[in-house]
mmCIF file of C-alpha atoms and ligand atoms in Angstrom:
data_model
loop_
_atom_site.group_PDB
_atom_site.id
_atom_site.type_symbol
_atom_site.label_atom_id
_atom_site.label_comp_id
_atom_site.label_asym_id
_atom_site.label_seq_id
_atom_site.Cartn_x
_atom_site.Cartn_y
_atom_site.Cartn_z
ATOM 1 C CA UNK A 28 -14.319 -49.257 -56.459
ATOM 2 C CA UNK A 29 -16.614 -49.955 -59.265
ATOM 3 C CA UNK A 30 -18.417 -53.264 -59.545
ATOM 4 C CA UNK A 31 -16.828 -54.114 -62.911
ATOM 5 C CA UNK A 32 -13.215 -53.537 -61.531
ATOM 6 C CA UNK A 33 -14.194 -55.508 -58.436
ATOM 7 C CA UNK A 34 -15.431 -58.425 -60.411
ATOM 8 C CA UNK A 35 -12.176 -58.155 -62.741
ATOM 9 C CA UNK A 36 -10.042 -58.538 -59.497
ATOM 10 C CA UNK A 37 -12.336 -61.107 -57.786
ATOM 11 C CA UNK A 38 -14.083 -62.920 -60.659
ATOM 12 C CA UNK A 39 -17.370 -64.432 -59.456
ATOM 13 C CA UNK A 40 -17.341 -68.189 -58.785
ATOM 14 C CA UNK A 41 -19.962 -70.851 -58.867
ATOM 15 C CA UNK A 42 -21.127 -71.117 -55.086
ATOM 16 C CA UNK A 43 -21.299 -74.719 -55.482
ATOM 17 C CA UNK A 44 -18.289 -75.988 -57.283
ATOM 18 C CA UNK A 45 -16.192 -72.842 -57.287
ATOM 19 C CA UNK A 46 -15.359 -72.785 -60.984
ATOM 20 C CA UNK A 47 -15.296 -69.288 -62.550
ATOM 21 C CA UNK A 48 -18.503 -67.919 -63.911
ATOM 22 C CA UNK A 49 -19.379 -66.235 -67.121
ATOM 23 C CA UNK A 50 -20.963 -62.869 -66.995
ATOM 24 C CA UNK A 51 -24.589 -62.992 -65.603
ATOM 25 C CA UNK A 52 -24.361 -66.590 -64.373
ATOM 26 C CA UNK A 53 -25.248 -67.514 -60.808
ATOM 27 C CA UNK A 54 -24.389 -71.237 -61.096
ATOM 28 C CA UNK A 55 -22.020 -72.817 -63.506
ATOM 29 C CA UNK A 56 -23.774 -74.695 -66.436
ATOM 30 C CA UNK A 57 -23.144 -78.029 -64.683
ATOM 31 C CA UNK A 58 -24.471 -77.043 -61.269
ATOM 32 C CA UNK A 59 -27.318 -75.267 -63.013
ATOM 33 C CA UNK A 60 -28.494 -78.484 -64.636
ATOM 34 C CA UNK A 61 -28.108 -80.428 -61.294
ATOM 35 C CA UNK A 62 -30.238 -77.971 -59.655
ATOM 36 C CA UNK A 63 -32.905 -78.080 -62.302
ATOM 37 C CA UNK A 64 -32.978 -81.819 -61.662
ATOM 38 C CA UNK A 65 -33.738 -81.273 -57.898
ATOM 39 C CA UNK A 66 -36.595 -79.075 -58.952
ATOM 40 C CA UNK A 67 -37.864 -81.764 -61.097
ATOM 41 C CA UNK A 68 -37.435 -84.792 -58.862
ATOM 42 C CA UNK A 69 -40.802 -86.316 -58.093
ATOM 43 C CA UNK A 70 -42.088 -86.090 -54.563
ATOM 44 C CA UNK A 71 -42.241 -89.476 -52.849
ATOM 45 C CA UNK A 72 -45.728 -88.728 -51.610
ATOM 46 C CA UNK A 73 -47.698 -87.059 -54.540
ATOM 47 C CA UNK A 74 -45.397 -87.929 -57.404
ATOM 48 C CA UNK A 75 -45.389 -84.226 -58.543
ATOM 49 C CA UNK A 76 -42.273 -82.328 -59.342
ATOM 50 C CA UNK A 77 -40.665 -80.995 -56.147
ATOM 51 C CA UNK A 78 -41.485 -77.350 -57.423
ATOM 52 C CA UNK A 79 -45.079 -78.284 -57.923
ATOM 53 C CA UNK A 80 -45.525 -80.433 -54.694
ATOM 54 C CA UNK A 81 -47.960 -78.837 -52.068
ATOM 55 C CA UNK A 82 -47.873 -81.961 -49.668
ATOM 56 C CA UNK A 83 -48.666 -80.937 -46.003
ATOM 57 C CA UNK A 84 -45.656 -81.650 -43.935
ATOM 58 C CA UNK A 85 -45.859 -83.945 -40.863
ATOM 59 C CA UNK A 86 -46.918 -81.141 -38.691
ATOM 60 C CA UNK A 87 -49.395 -78.654 -40.327
ATOM 61 C CA UNK A 88 -52.305 -76.437 -39.538
ATOM 62 C CA UNK A 89 -55.430 -75.564 -41.403
ATOM 63 C CA UNK A 90 -54.439 -71.969 -40.774
ATOM 64 C CA UNK A 91 -51.853 -72.461 -43.506
ATOM 65 C CA UNK A 92 -53.573 -72.648 -46.917
ATOM 66 C CA UNK A 93 -50.587 -74.327 -48.517
ATOM 67 C CA UNK A 94 -46.977 -75.594 -47.908
ATOM 68 C CA UNK A 95 -44.969 -74.915 -51.179
ATOM 69 C CA UNK A 96 -41.301 -75.352 -51.949
ATOM 70 C CA UNK A 97 -38.886 -75.101 -54.885
ATOM 71 C CA UNK A 98 -36.417 -78.072 -54.689
ATOM 72 C CA UNK A 99 -35.694 -81.242 -52.596
ATOM 73 C CA UNK A 100 -33.168 -80.160 -49.997
ATOM 74 C CA UNK A 101 -29.897 -81.832 -49.583
ATOM 75 C CA UNK A 102 -26.975 -80.197 -48.008
ATOM 76 C CA UNK A 103 -24.425 -81.047 -50.702
ATOM 77 C CA UNK A 104 -26.724 -80.437 -53.791
ATOM 78 C CA UNK A 105 -26.737 -77.103 -55.567
ATOM 79 C CA UNK A 106 -29.873 -75.843 -53.865
ATOM 80 C CA UNK A 107 -28.567 -76.808 -50.378
ATOM 81 C CA UNK A 108 -25.294 -75.297 -51.025
ATOM 82 C CA UNK A 109 -26.865 -71.861 -52.104
ATOM 83 C CA UNK A 110 -28.932 -71.982 -48.811
ATOM 84 C CA UNK A 111 -25.756 -72.514 -46.808
ATOM 85 C CA UNK A 112 -24.091 -69.714 -48.675
ATOM 86 C CA UNK A 113 -27.004 -67.395 -47.809
ATOM 87 C CA UNK A 114 -26.414 -68.317 -44.271
ATOM 88 C CA UNK A 115 -22.856 -67.179 -44.055
ATOM 89 C CA UNK A 116 -23.227 -63.836 -45.858
ATOM 90 C CA UNK A 117 -25.597 -61.873 -47.721
ATOM 91 C CA UNK A 118 -25.487 -62.623 -51.392
ATOM 92 C CA UNK A 119 -28.075 -60.726 -53.464
ATOM 93 C CA UNK A 120 -27.433 -62.827 -56.770
ATOM 94 C CA UNK A 121 -28.315 -66.064 -54.986
ATOM 95 C CA UNK A 122 -31.241 -64.610 -53.298
ATOM 96 C CA UNK A 123 -32.636 -62.832 -56.621
ATOM 97 C CA UNK A 124 -31.923 -66.251 -58.404
ATOM 98 C CA UNK A 125 -33.959 -68.134 -55.858
ATOM 99 C CA UNK A 126 -36.672 -65.595 -55.634
ATOM 100 C CA UNK A 127 -37.583 -66.339 -59.348
ATOM 101 C CA UNK A 128 -38.130 -69.860 -58.494
ATOM 102 C CA UNK A 129 -39.992 -69.140 -55.216
ATOM 103 C CA UNK A 130 -42.421 -66.978 -57.291
ATOM 104 C CA UNK A 131 -42.965 -69.761 -59.765
ATOM 105 C CA UNK A 132 -43.966 -72.238 -56.902
ATOM 106 C CA UNK A 133 -46.014 -69.658 -55.475
ATOM 107 C CA UNK A 134 -47.920 -69.041 -58.836
ATOM 108 C CA UNK A 135 -48.350 -72.865 -59.152
ATOM 109 C CA UNK A 136 -49.564 -73.430 -55.788
ATOM 110 C CA UNK A 137 -52.008 -70.517 -54.965
ATOM 111 C CA UNK A 138 -53.852 -67.648 -56.481
ATOM 112 C CA UNK A 139 -51.418 -64.873 -55.549
ATOM 113 C CA UNK A 140 -53.202 -61.617 -54.816
ATOM 114 C CA UNK A 141 -51.726 -58.317 -55.859
ATOM 115 C CA UNK A 142 -52.074 -56.968 -52.289
ATOM 116 C CA UNK A 143 -50.293 -59.933 -50.789
ATOM 117 C CA UNK A 144 -48.005 -59.283 -48.099
ATOM 118 C CA UNK A 145 -44.487 -61.052 -47.774
ATOM 119 C CA UNK A 146 -42.982 -61.863 -44.366
ATOM 120 C CA UNK A 147 -40.325 -64.411 -43.135
ATOM 121 C CA UNK A 148 -39.633 -66.730 -40.433
ATOM 122 C CA UNK A 149 -36.947 -65.003 -38.174
ATOM 123 C CA UNK A 150 -33.725 -66.535 -37.343
ATOM 124 C CA UNK A 151 -32.610 -66.795 -33.803
ATOM 125 C CA UNK A 152 -30.746 -63.582 -32.943
ATOM 126 C CA UNK A 153 -27.939 -65.502 -31.421
ATOM 127 C CA UNK A 154 -27.445 -67.428 -34.700
ATOM 128 C CA UNK A 155 -27.300 -64.168 -36.722
ATOM 129 C CA UNK A 156 -24.702 -62.742 -34.265
ATOM 130 C CA UNK A 157 -22.734 -65.902 -34.826
ATOM 131 C CA UNK A 158 -23.122 -66.422 -38.590
ATOM 132 C CA UNK A 159 -24.027 -63.034 -40.060
ATOM 133 C CA UNK A 160 -27.279 -63.183 -41.868
ATOM 134 C CA UNK A 161 -30.888 -64.197 -41.711
ATOM 135 C CA UNK A 162 -31.324 -66.269 -44.856
ATOM 136 C CA UNK A 163 -35.116 -66.318 -44.805
ATOM 137 C CA UNK A 164 -35.145 -62.529 -44.426
ATOM 138 C CA UNK A 165 -32.839 -62.370 -47.562
ATOM 139 C CA UNK A 166 -35.188 -64.611 -49.519
ATOM 140 C CA UNK A 167 -38.263 -62.841 -48.534
ATOM 141 C CA UNK A 168 -36.613 -59.257 -49.369
ATOM 142 C CA UNK A 169 -35.605 -60.779 -52.841
ATOM 143 C CA UNK A 170 -39.086 -62.227 -53.423
ATOM 144 C CA UNK A 171 -40.878 -58.970 -52.516
ATOM 145 C CA UNK A 172 -38.565 -57.030 -54.806
ATOM 146 C CA UNK A 173 -38.992 -59.576 -57.565
ATOM 147 C CA UNK A 174 -42.838 -59.536 -57.284
ATOM 148 C CA UNK A 175 -43.261 -55.864 -56.357
ATOM 149 C CA UNK A 176 -45.225 -56.795 -53.267
ATOM 150 C CA UNK A 177 -45.380 -55.461 -49.848
ATOM 151 C CA UNK A 178 -42.926 -56.632 -47.345
ATOM 152 C CA UNK A 179 -43.311 -56.638 -43.673
ATOM 153 C CA UNK A 180 -41.731 -58.050 -40.397
ATOM 154 C CA UNK A 181 -44.540 -59.708 -38.648
ATOM 155 C CA UNK A 182 -42.775 -62.239 -36.422
ATOM 156 C CA UNK A 183 -39.823 -62.264 -34.029
ATOM 157 C CA UNK A 184 -37.768 -65.084 -32.475
ATOM 158 C CA UNK A 185 -37.270 -65.428 -28.854
ATOM 159 C CA UNK A 186 -34.375 -67.815 -29.116
ATOM 160 C CA UNK A 187 -34.400 -71.157 -27.297
ATOM 161 C CA UNK A 188 -33.625 -74.814 -28.090
ATOM 162 C CA UNK A 189 -32.510 -75.555 -31.686
ATOM 163 C CA UNK A 190 -35.338 -77.686 -33.380
ATOM 164 C CA UNK A 191 -32.730 -79.839 -34.920
ATOM 165 C CA UNK A 192 -31.864 -81.829 -31.586
ATOM 166 C CA UNK A 193 -35.640 -82.555 -30.735
ATOM 167 C CA UNK A 194 -38.097 -85.193 -31.564
ATOM 168 C CA UNK A 195 -40.927 -84.172 -33.962
ATOM 169 C CA UNK A 196 -43.315 -84.214 -31.010
ATOM 170 C CA UNK A 197 -41.074 -81.823 -28.953
ATOM 171 C CA UNK A 198 -40.596 -79.699 -31.993
ATOM 172 C CA UNK A 199 -44.093 -78.145 -32.130
ATOM 173 C CA UNK A 200 -44.102 -77.261 -28.445
ATOM 174 C CA UNK A 201 -40.677 -75.818 -28.642
ATOM 175 C CA UNK A 202 -41.636 -73.800 -31.756
ATOM 176 C CA UNK A 203 -44.600 -72.251 -29.742
ATOM 177 C CA UNK A 204 -42.078 -70.930 -27.173
ATOM 178 C CA UNK A 205 -39.724 -69.573 -29.820
ATOM 179 C CA UNK A 206 -41.801 -67.236 -31.859
ATOM 180 C CA UNK A 207 -44.071 -64.450 -31.138
ATOM 181 C CA UNK A 208 -45.715 -61.484 -33.094
ATOM 182 C CA UNK A 209 -43.397 -58.559 -33.640
ATOM 183 C CA UNK A 210 -44.288 -55.243 -32.368
ATOM 184 C CA UNK A 211 -43.851 -54.093 -35.941
ATOM 185 C CA UNK A 212 -46.449 -56.378 -37.229
ATOM 186 C CA UNK A 213 -48.952 -54.432 -39.254
ATOM 187 C CA UNK A 214 -52.719 -55.104 -39.198
ATOM 188 C CA UNK A 215 -53.306 -58.208 -41.187
ATOM 189 C CA UNK A 216 -57.072 -58.068 -41.441
ATOM 190 C CA UNK A 217 -58.253 -59.569 -44.745
ATOM 191 C CA UNK A 218 -54.716 -59.985 -45.981
ATOM 192 C CA UNK A 219 -52.929 -62.818 -47.889
ATOM 193 C CA UNK A 220 -49.709 -63.415 -46.281
ATOM 194 C CA UNK A 221 -46.816 -65.281 -47.915
ATOM 195 C CA UNK A 222 -44.636 -66.790 -45.140
ATOM 196 C CA UNK A 223 -40.968 -67.373 -46.480
ATOM 197 C CA UNK A 224 -38.433 -69.693 -44.899
ATOM 198 C CA UNK A 225 -35.293 -71.292 -46.279
ATOM 199 C CA UNK A 226 -36.095 -75.047 -45.630
ATOM 200 C CA UNK A 227 -39.296 -76.885 -44.698
ATOM 201 C CA UNK A 228 -38.478 -79.846 -42.534
ATOM 202 C CA UNK A 229 -41.200 -81.150 -40.273
ATOM 203 C CA UNK A 230 -43.365 -78.078 -40.553
ATOM 204 C CA UNK A 231 -43.672 -77.186 -36.929
ATOM 205 C CA UNK A 232 -42.040 -73.711 -37.325
ATOM 206 C CA UNK A 233 -44.136 -72.784 -40.172
ATOM 207 C CA UNK A 234 -47.225 -74.146 -38.496
ATOM 208 C CA UNK A 235 -46.645 -72.043 -35.445
ATOM 209 C CA UNK A 236 -45.730 -69.021 -37.402
ATOM 210 C CA UNK A 237 -48.853 -69.391 -39.605
ATOM 211 C CA UNK A 238 -51.007 -69.632 -36.510
ATOM 212 C CA UNK A 239 -49.552 -66.415 -35.281
ATOM 213 C CA UNK A 240 -50.208 -64.626 -38.386
ATOM 214 C CA UNK A 241 -53.827 -65.978 -38.514
ATOM 215 C CA UNK A 242 -54.209 -64.672 -34.914
ATOM 216 C CA UNK A 243 -53.379 -61.104 -36.072
ATOM 217 C CA UNK A 244 -56.287 -61.403 -38.723
ATOM 218 C CA UNK A 245 -54.539 -62.835 -41.917
ATOM 219 C CA UNK A 246 -57.255 -64.132 -44.319
ATOM 220 C CA UNK A 247 -54.923 -66.794 -45.533
ATOM 221 C CA UNK A 248 -51.214 -67.829 -45.049
ATOM 222 C CA UNK A 249 -49.235 -69.516 -47.589
ATOM 223 C CA UNK A 250 -45.874 -71.259 -46.255
ATOM 224 C CA UNK A 251 -43.246 -71.084 -48.960
ATOM 225 C CA UNK A 252 -39.657 -72.453 -48.354
ATOM 226 C CA UNK A 253 -36.876 -72.792 -51.000
ATOM 227 C CA UNK A 254 -35.997 -76.380 -50.082
ATOM 228 C CA UNK A 255 -37.971 -79.224 -48.594
ATOM 229 C CA UNK A 256 -36.403 -82.177 -46.629
HETATM 230 ZN ZN1 ZN B 325 -20.488 -75.246 -60.357
HETATM 231 ZN ZN1 ZN B 326 -45.757 -83.867 -52.722
#
């Protein structure tokens, strides 16, 4: 079935409020303007717009050159709803939409090298089986396509306790047990690595993953998330 016929039978709807979308829209105009507000909402710490904030999270490492993000995360807000949607199933339109803004935050927060390598924080294999997709992987794929940069899988998740249920102290220790370098990880000697995740919370996951990438020779690691709690 052709794409146009499909969209005639199942007209695309706004992933946030379910109103029908016009051609080429990813969000309806109302949700789009709310989303823009989240991007421009000032950070409580540095006062910069969320999409320009590079505040270090509670847990951070000098191995990560920067911690960047696009919008202030809230489950009910348009950005948060888009992330939830991506967790449920692949949606290339949403991933491509967010990739454009991820690139802007990246360009604002670091000097992006043309030989940079894009990788992602892998989701727990059990969670993928249960829910369907790895949203950070989708975002990293879309970002690599958008910026024409090399893409690699460098890390793997070994599963374990969910970070959500732990105190911030326990989170770092738990994250160390959860992630490891993947057998597929290429040599990172001298490379700038962009580490993509969906949401930046306390920073322990990104921090542990940045340390692993550094141990494989990465020259610098830039942590980049769509939302920041
Ligand atoms: Zn809407
Ligand atoms: Zn800030």
